[in-house]
Short mmCIF file of C-alpha atoms in Angstrom, two decimals:
data_model
loop_
_atom_site.label_atom_id
_atom_site.label_comp_id
_atom_site.label_asym_id
_atom_site.label_seq_id
_atom_site.Cartn_x
_atom_site.Cartn_y
_atom_site.Cartn_z
CA MET A 1 16.57 20.67 17.74
CA HIS A 2 18.31 17.94 15.92
CA LYS A 3 16.84 17.45 12.32
CA PHE A 4 16.51 13.69 11.11
CA ARG A 5 17.85 13.82 7.82
CA ILE A 6 17.27 12.74 5.23
CA LEU A 7 19.67 11.00 1.35
CA ILE A 8 16.62 10.59 -1.56
CA CYS A 9 18.55 8.42 -4.00
CA GLY A 10 16.19 8.34 -7.09
CA ALA A 11 14.44 11.21 -9.43
CA GLY A 12 12.31 9.13 -10.36
CA PHE A 13 9.39 7.98 -7.38
CA GLY A 14 11.88 10.19 -5.57
CA GLN A 15 9.73 12.47 -6.35
CA ILE A 16 6.90 11.78 -4.36
CA TYR A 17 9.52 11.12 -1.39
CA LEU A 18 10.93 14.84 -1.34
CA GLU A 19 7.49 16.39 -2.07
CA ALA A 20 6.38 14.33 1.08
CA LEU A 21 9.48 16.15 3.21
CA LYS A 22 9.33 19.41 1.46
CA ARG A 23 5.43 19.33 2.49
CA ILE A 24 5.53 17.79 6.71
CA ASN A 25 6.70 18.68 9.81
CA SER A 26 10.25 20.44 10.24
CA GLU A 27 12.12 17.41 12.65
CA PHE A 28 13.04 15.88 9.40
CA GLU A 29 15.42 17.41 6.74
CA VAL A 30 16.21 16.19 3.64
CA VAL A 31 19.97 16.47 2.52
CA GLY A 32 20.10 15.79 -0.73
CA LEU A 33 19.84 13.57 -3.92
CA PHE A 34 21.80 10.99 -5.08
CA CYS A 35 21.09 10.16 -8.84
CA LYS A 36 23.61 9.56 -11.96
CA ASN A 37 23.42 13.47 -11.85
CA SER A 38 21.53 13.46 -15.21
CA PRO A 39 19.85 16.23 -16.54
CA HIS A 40 16.28 15.98 -15.66
CA SER A 41 18.28 14.85 -12.00
CA GLN A 42 20.01 18.39 -11.42
CA LEU A 43 16.69 20.00 -12.63
CA ILE A 44 14.87 18.20 -9.51
CA ALA A 45 17.51 19.14 -7.43
CA SER A 46 17.51 22.53 -8.29
CA TYR A 47 13.88 22.19 -7.92
CA TYR A 48 14.35 21.82 -4.47
CA ASN A 49 17.83 23.54 -3.64
CA ILE A 50 18.96 20.49 -2.68
CA PRO A 51 22.85 19.01 -3.57
CA THR A 52 23.75 16.21 -5.94
CA TYR A 53 25.93 13.44 -5.54
CA ASP A 54 26.50 9.86 -7.40
CA ASP A 55 29.08 8.65 -5.48
CA ILE A 56 28.94 7.39 -2.15
CA SER A 57 32.28 9.55 -0.84
CA GLN A 58 31.31 11.99 -1.43
CA VAL A 59 27.91 11.76 0.72
CA PRO A 60 28.23 12.99 4.31
CA GLU A 61 28.41 10.92 7.66
CA ASN A 62 26.17 12.70 9.23
CA ILE A 63 23.21 11.38 7.86
CA ASN A 64 19.99 9.39 9.70
CA LEU A 65 18.10 7.87 6.32
CA VAL A 66 19.00 7.23 3.22
CA CYS A 67 16.16 6.40 0.93
CA VAL A 68 16.49 4.33 -2.44
CA VAL A 69 13.97 5.05 -4.18
CA VAL A 70 15.77 3.27 -7.72
CA LYS A 71 14.08 -0.24 -8.34
CA SER A 72 15.78 -3.70 -7.09
CA SER A 73 17.58 -5.75 -8.54
CA VAL A 74 14.37 -8.00 -8.90
CA LEU A 75 12.84 -5.32 -11.53
CA GLY A 76 16.53 -5.78 -13.19
CA GLY A 77 17.45 -2.08 -10.93
CA GLU A 78 20.55 -1.05 -8.86
CA GLY A 79 18.96 0.20 -5.63
CA THR A 80 19.23 -3.77 -4.05
CA ASN A 81 23.47 -3.21 -5.06
CA LEU A 82 22.70 0.72 -3.61
CA ALA A 83 20.84 -0.32 -0.21
CA ILE A 84 23.90 -3.02 0.54
CA GLU A 85 26.38 0.09 -0.20
CA PHE A 86 25.04 2.85 2.11
CA LEU A 87 24.14 -0.05 4.65
CA SER A 88 28.12 -1.45 4.63
CA ASN A 89 29.10 2.35 5.15
CA GLY A 90 26.75 2.62 8.56
CA TYR A 91 23.91 4.10 7.06
CA ASN A 92 20.19 3.68 8.05
CA VAL A 93 18.62 2.34 5.27
CA MET A 94 14.88 2.62 3.48
CA LEU A 95 14.57 0.19 0.03
CA GLU A 96 11.32 1.02 -1.93
CA GLN A 97 9.26 -2.24 -3.24
CA PRO A 98 9.50 -4.63 -4.82
CA VAL A 99 12.64 -6.85 -3.05
CA HIS A 100 13.10 -10.29 -3.21
CA GLU A 101 13.02 -11.81 0.19
CA LYS A 102 16.85 -13.14 -0.54
CA ASP A 103 17.95 -9.77 -1.33
CA ILE A 104 15.81 -8.80 2.22
CA LEU A 105 17.52 -10.92 4.42
CA ARG A 106 20.53 -10.35 3.04
CA CYS A 107 20.56 -5.91 4.11
CA ILE A 108 19.44 -7.44 7.57
CA THR A 109 22.27 -9.03 7.84
CA ILE A 110 24.07 -6.45 6.91
CA ALA A 111 22.16 -3.97 9.29
CA ARG A 112 22.77 -5.48 12.16
CA SER A 113 26.37 -6.48 11.72
CA LYS A 114 26.41 -2.83 11.37
CA ASN A 115 23.88 -2.04 14.37
CA ARG A 116 22.05 0.40 11.71
CA ILE A 117 18.67 -0.31 10.47
CA PHE A 118 16.89 -1.24 7.21
CA TRP A 119 13.60 -1.01 5.88
CA VAL A 120 11.49 -2.13 3.02
CA GLY A 121 9.29 0.96 1.34
CA ASP A 122 5.67 -0.48 2.76
CA LEU A 123 3.66 3.44 2.31
CA TYR A 124 0.63 1.14 1.33
CA SER A 125 0.09 -0.05 4.51
CA ARG A 126 1.07 3.68 6.56
CA LEU A 127 -2.52 5.65 4.47
CA GLU A 128 -4.91 6.10 6.73
CA SER A 129 -7.24 4.20 4.75
CA VAL A 130 -5.50 1.45 5.74
CA LYS A 131 -5.47 1.95 9.05
CA LYS A 132 -9.11 2.36 9.47
CA TYR A 133 -9.91 -0.11 7.63
CA LYS A 134 -7.72 -3.06 10.41
CA LYS A 135 -9.10 -0.87 13.18
CA TYR A 136 -12.94 -2.19 11.27
CA VAL A 137 -12.11 -5.35 10.88
CA GLY A 138 -10.73 -6.08 13.81
CA LYS A 139 -14.19 -4.56 16.00
CA ILE A 140 -16.29 -7.03 13.38
CA LEU A 141 -14.23 -9.71 14.33
CA CYS A 142 -14.29 -9.64 17.94
CA ASN A 143 -18.03 -11.63 17.52
CA ASN A 144 -18.42 -12.85 13.99
CA GLN A 145 -16.60 -15.24 11.78
CA LEU A 146 -14.67 -13.91 8.91
CA SER A 147 -16.24 -15.84 5.63
CA TYR A 148 -14.11 -15.56 3.26
CA ILE A 149 -12.00 -12.94 1.50
CA GLU A 150 -11.93 -11.33 -1.70
CA VAL A 151 -9.60 -8.72 -3.58
CA ASP A 152 -8.84 -6.62 -6.73
CA PHE A 153 -5.47 -5.51 -7.87
CA SER A 154 -3.44 -4.47 -11.05
CA SER A 155 -0.12 -6.77 -11.13
CA GLN A 156 1.42 -3.41 -10.53
CA VAL A 157 1.25 -3.00 -6.70
CA SER A 158 0.48 -6.84 -6.05
CA TYR A 159 3.85 -5.91 -3.66
CA PRO A 160 2.24 -3.56 -1.53
CA LEU A 161 -1.09 -6.10 -1.30
CA CYS A 162 1.37 -8.70 0.28
CA ASP A 163 1.56 -6.08 2.55
CA ILE A 164 -1.90 -4.58 3.25
CA LEU A 165 -2.94 -8.74 3.90
CA ILE A 166 -0.22 -8.69 6.81
CA GLU A 167 -1.35 -5.48 7.73
CA VAL A 168 -5.20 -5.96 7.96
CA PHE A 169 -5.08 -10.10 9.00
CA PRO A 170 -2.17 -10.66 10.59
CA GLU A 171 -3.26 -13.53 12.74
CA TYR A 172 -4.41 -15.49 9.22
CA ARG A 173 -1.99 -17.66 8.07
CA PRO A 174 -0.67 -20.26 6.39
CA PHE A 175 -0.92 -18.95 2.97
CA LYS A 176 -1.67 -20.72 0.22
CA LEU A 177 -2.72 -20.26 -3.84
CA GLU A 178 -3.81 -23.65 -5.82
CA ASP A 179 -2.86 -24.35 -8.74
CA ARG A 180 -4.96 -23.46 -11.22
CA VAL A 181 -5.40 -19.88 -12.79
CA GLU A 182 -8.21 -18.77 -14.41
CA GLN A 183 -7.76 -15.79 -17.69
CA VAL A 184 -11.68 -14.70 -17.68
CA GLY A 185 -11.02 -12.05 -20.88
CA PRO A 186 -7.68 -9.77 -19.59
CA ILE A 187 -8.55 -10.51 -15.24
CA GLN A 188 -6.94 -13.53 -14.66
CA VAL A 189 -8.13 -15.18 -10.88
CA VAL A 190 -6.38 -16.98 -8.26
CA LYS A 191 -7.67 -18.81 -5.70
CA GLY A 192 -6.19 -19.79 -2.25
CA ILE A 193 -6.64 -19.96 1.84
CA ILE A 194 -4.68 -17.28 4.31
CA SER A 195 -4.76 -20.26 7.92
CA ASP A 196 -8.70 -21.60 6.68
CA ILE A 197 -9.83 -18.05 5.20
CA PRO A 198 -11.12 -18.99 1.63
CA ILE A 199 -9.44 -15.94 -0.61
CA ILE A 200 -10.23 -15.17 -4.62
CA PHE A 201 -7.21 -13.14 -6.31
CA LYS A 202 -8.39 -11.16 -9.43
CA VAL A 203 -5.58 -9.48 -10.94
CA ASP A 204 -5.79 -6.78 -13.76
CA ASN A 205 -2.16 -7.81 -15.49
CA ARG A 206 -1.77 -5.63 -18.05
CA ALA A 207 1.44 -3.12 -18.31
CA ASP A 208 2.47 -0.82 -21.66
CA PRO A 209 6.35 -1.00 -21.20
CA LYS A 210 6.34 2.80 -22.53
CA SER A 211 4.50 3.94 -18.54
CA PRO A 212 4.18 1.21 -17.20
CA ASP A 213 3.10 2.80 -13.79
CA THR A 214 -0.16 4.52 -15.45
CA TYR A 215 -3.15 3.30 -16.49
CA LEU A 216 -3.97 1.54 -13.19
CA ASN A 217 -7.83 0.31 -12.94
CA VAL A 218 -7.82 -0.23 -9.76
CA PHE A 219 -4.49 -0.52 -6.62
CA HIS A 220 -6.25 -2.22 -4.68
CA ARG A 221 -10.06 -3.71 -3.18
CA ILE A 222 -10.50 -5.54 0.07
CA LYS A 223 -14.07 -7.30 0.42
CA ALA A 224 -13.78 -9.03 3.79
CA THR A 225 -17.26 -11.22 4.26
CA PHE A 226 -18.71 -12.04 7.92
CA ASP A 227 -21.27 -14.05 9.28
CA CYS A 228 -22.51 -10.11 9.09
CA GLY A 229 -22.59 -8.50 6.22
CA SER A 230 -19.59 -7.52 4.57
CA LEU A 231 -16.53 -4.33 4.90
CA VAL A 232 -15.31 -3.38 1.31
CA LEU A 233 -12.29 -0.92 1.07
CA GLU A 234 -12.71 0.05 -2.61
CA ASN A 235 -10.32 1.20 -3.05
CA THR A 236 -6.56 1.41 -1.73
CA HIS A 237 -7.52 5.36 -0.69
CA GLY A 238 -11.15 4.72 0.29
CA PRO A 239 -14.28 4.62 0.77
CA ILE A 240 -14.42 2.08 2.87
CA ILE A 241 -17.75 0.61 3.34
CA TRP A 242 -19.90 -1.57 4.85
CA TYR A 243 -22.75 -3.57 3.92
CA PRO A 244 -24.50 -5.44 6.77
CA VAL A 245 -26.33 -9.58 5.52
CA MET A 246 -30.30 -8.78 4.50
CA TYR A 247 -31.52 -10.69 7.37
CA ILE A 248 -35.05 -11.10 9.07
CA THR A 249 -36.22 -12.22 12.38
CA ASN A 250 -37.37 -16.08 12.16
CA GLY A 251 -40.86 -16.79 12.52
CA ILE A 252 -41.66 -13.14 10.86
CA SER A 253 -42.81 -13.63 7.39
CA ASN A 254 -46.02 -11.16 7.14
CA TYR A 255 -45.06 -8.05 5.32
CA HIS A 256 -47.14 -5.81 7.96
CA GLN A 257 -44.59 -7.01 10.81
CA PHE A 258 -42.04 -5.71 9.60
CA THR A 259 -42.08 -3.14 12.08
CA LYS A 260 -38.47 -1.44 13.52
CA TYR A 261 -39.55 -3.25 17.13
CA ASN A 262 -39.18 -6.14 15.38
CA THR A 263 -37.06 -6.42 12.21
CA PRO A 264 -35.22 -3.42 13.71
CA GLU A 265 -32.39 -5.18 10.99
CA LEU A 266 -34.29 -4.22 8.78
CA TYR A 267 -34.50 -0.89 8.96
CA GLU A 268 -30.66 0.35 8.87
CA ASP A 269 -29.35 1.44 5.26
CA SER A 270 -27.96 -1.57 2.92
CA VAL A 271 -25.44 0.85 2.08
CA ASN A 272 -23.20 2.50 5.02
CA LEU A 273 -20.13 4.61 3.89
CA LEU A 274 -17.32 4.70 7.13
CA TRP A 275 -14.95 6.21 6.29
CA LYS A 276 -14.30 8.49 3.11
CA SER A 277 -10.28 10.84 2.84
CA PRO A 278 -11.35 14.57 2.27
CA TYR A 279 -8.30 14.28 -0.36
CA ASN A 280 -9.73 11.97 -3.04
CA SER A 281 -8.18 13.69 -6.18
CA PHE A 282 -4.79 11.59 -7.11
CA SER A 283 -2.92 14.92 -7.65
CA ASP A 284 -4.47 14.71 -3.96
CA ILE A 285 -3.52 11.67 -3.08
CA PHE A 286 0.33 11.81 -4.38
CA ARG A 287 0.53 14.94 -2.18
CA TYR A 288 -1.51 14.85 0.92
CA GLN A 289 -2.57 10.19 2.02
CA TRP A 290 1.39 9.34 0.66
CA THR A 291 2.88 12.82 2.10
CA GLU A 292 0.94 11.59 5.80
CA ALA A 293 1.94 7.70 5.36
CA LEU A 294 5.65 8.65 4.20
CA ASN A 295 5.55 10.60 7.36
CA ASN A 296 4.59 8.02 9.44
CA ILE A 297 6.77 5.70 8.52
CA PHE A 298 10.31 8.77 8.48
CA SER A 299 8.71 9.19 12.67
CA MET A 300 9.06 5.39 13.20
CA ILE A 301 12.52 4.97 11.99
CA LYS A 302 13.66 7.57 14.03
CA GLU A 303 12.40 6.53 16.58
CA TYR A 304 13.83 3.60 16.76
CA SER A 305 17.59 5.06 15.40
CA GLU A 306 16.90 7.27 18.55
CA GLN A 307 16.45 3.57 20.73
CA LYS A 308 19.91 2.16 22.73
CA GLU A 309 18.69 -1.34 21.94
CA ASN A 310 15.57 -1.68 19.10
CA ASP A 311 14.19 -4.43 18.46
CA LEU A 312 13.44 -5.18 14.66
CA ASN A 313 13.27 -9.06 14.49
CA GLY A 314 8.82 -8.40 14.66
CA LYS A 315 9.75 -5.80 11.74
CA TYR A 316 12.28 -7.65 10.04
CA GLN A 317 10.21 -10.51 9.95
CA LYS A 318 6.71 -9.43 7.92
CA PHE A 319 9.17 -7.62 5.26
CA LEU A 320 10.61 -11.36 4.63
CA LEU A 321 6.97 -12.92 4.74
CA CYS A 322 5.56 -9.79 2.76
CA ALA A 323 8.02 -10.68 0.03
CA LYS A 324 7.61 -14.53 -0.09
CA TYR A 325 3.88 -14.04 -0.36
CA TRP A 326 4.29 -11.88 -3.24
CA ASN A 327 6.89 -14.31 -4.67
CA MET A 328 4.27 -16.90 -4.35
CA VAL A 329 1.60 -14.22 -6.11
CA THR A 330 3.47 -13.66 -8.75
CA LYS A 331 4.89 -16.89 -10.13
CA LYS A 332 1.34 -18.07 -10.79
CA ILE A 333 0.22 -15.12 -12.90
CA GLY A 334 3.19 -14.69 -14.64
CA TYR A 335 4.53 -12.12 -16.66
CA PRO A 336 1.96 -8.70 -17.50
CA GLN A 337 0.18 -8.60 -20.89
CA ILE A 338 0.79 -4.95 -23.01
CA LYS A 339 -1.56 -2.79 -23.03
CA ASN A 340 -0.67 -0.46 -25.40
CA ASN A 341 -2.30 3.16 -23.41
CA ASP A 342 -1.59 5.59 -26.83
CA ASN A 343 -5.80 5.54 -27.40
CA TYR A 344 -6.47 6.27 -24.01
CA THR A 345 -9.34 8.67 -23.46
CA ARG A 346 -10.57 10.66 -20.67
CA PHE A 347 -13.94 10.29 -19.28
CA SER A 348 -15.09 13.06 -17.20
CA VAL A 349 -17.16 12.42 -13.88
CA SER A 350 -18.42 15.44 -15.19
CA GLU A 351 -20.09 13.47 -17.92
CA PHE A 352 -22.73 12.30 -16.06
CA ASP A 353 -24.51 15.24 -15.81
CA ASN A 354 -26.61 15.08 -18.38
CA ILE A 355 -27.92 11.70 -16.68
CA GLY A 356 -29.07 12.91 -13.10
CA GLY A 357 -28.00 12.02 -9.95
CA ASN A 358 -25.72 13.50 -7.00
CA TYR A 359 -22.79 11.63 -7.72
CA GLU A 360 -20.47 14.21 -5.97
CA SER A 361 -22.44 14.01 -2.16
CA ASP A 362 -23.41 10.01 -2.50
CA PHE A 363 -20.34 8.89 -1.35
#
C-alpha cells in the first residue's frame, strides 16, 4: 500500500506532529524535517531517525503533504512565506494557526492555480471533546432554544476558540462584538452576539514573553445555556457536564407533593457528567488526544488528495471566517499583559487529601 508521505517544517511545535505520526496508523510516513539545521533541530531529527532539509530544492518531489508548523507572518514568523513557497512548487500544505485572513486567501489562490490543497491547522476543533460537545448541542437544539453563550479562554488560544465556535454553532451568523471592553483585574470581558444570541467572552490576556505558550489557567471553557439547562465544556479537552434547570411543575407548591410521579424532574441529578476522556493528564492530552485529532486531519487531507475533483470551497470559507472572527476578537482585547511566571509554584491535587472528598472518581 502506498503510504501518505508527510514533511514537517519546524522543530518546535512540530515535535507534536512528529510524535503523532510516530504513534498513528501505518498509512502515514514522515519523510523528513525541514528546519534551520540548528543543534536542537538535529537532535530532534536524530531522535525520530529522519533526514533534515534546509532548502526547498533538496526536498523530494513525491511528498503528499507539507506541514508548516512555524509561526505565520501575523506573528512575525516565516510560516506564511514557507507555505507560499511550497504551494508554488506544487505541494499540498497545512499551515499551523493563527493565520491572517489575507494570507489564507493568498494561499488558497495559489493552491487552486496549482490544483493543490491548502489547509489551516484546526487541531482543537478535531478533538473528540469538541465533536462530542457539538453532538450534544445539536441534540438539545432539536427541541429547545439557545438562550446565551459564555466563553472563558486564554488569549494564546483565541484563534482555535473561533474555530470551535464555528464548528459547534455552524448555523449562527453573523458575529458582532460591542465596542466596550471591561477590565476586571487580569480578566477582560467582551460582549457580543452570534446571530441574535448573546455571547460573553472572559479573556485571560496575559503572557510571559520568555514562555508565551505556558501558564494557561484555561484553554477554553464554553457554556451554552438553553431553556432547559446548561451544557458546559469545562475545558477544551473535557469533561462535558449537563446542568438541568431547577423546574417545579405548575400547581405543585407543597413539599409533600414532590414525588417522582408529580415532579420527576426534581429526582434527576442536578450535575451530570456526560463525557470524560480516558486521557486527562497534560502528557496524555499531548500524546493521545492531540494525536487522534491530527490523525483525523491527515486522514481528511489524504481523502481530499485522492479525489479527482475535490471541492474544498466549504473548508476554505470556514478558514477565512475563522480568521475574520479572530481578527475581530484580537482587535478588541489588544496586546497581552506581561505575566512573570518565574515564581510559579506547583500545587498538586494530592494536597487536597487531608480535606477529604473523592476527587479521583467524582469527575
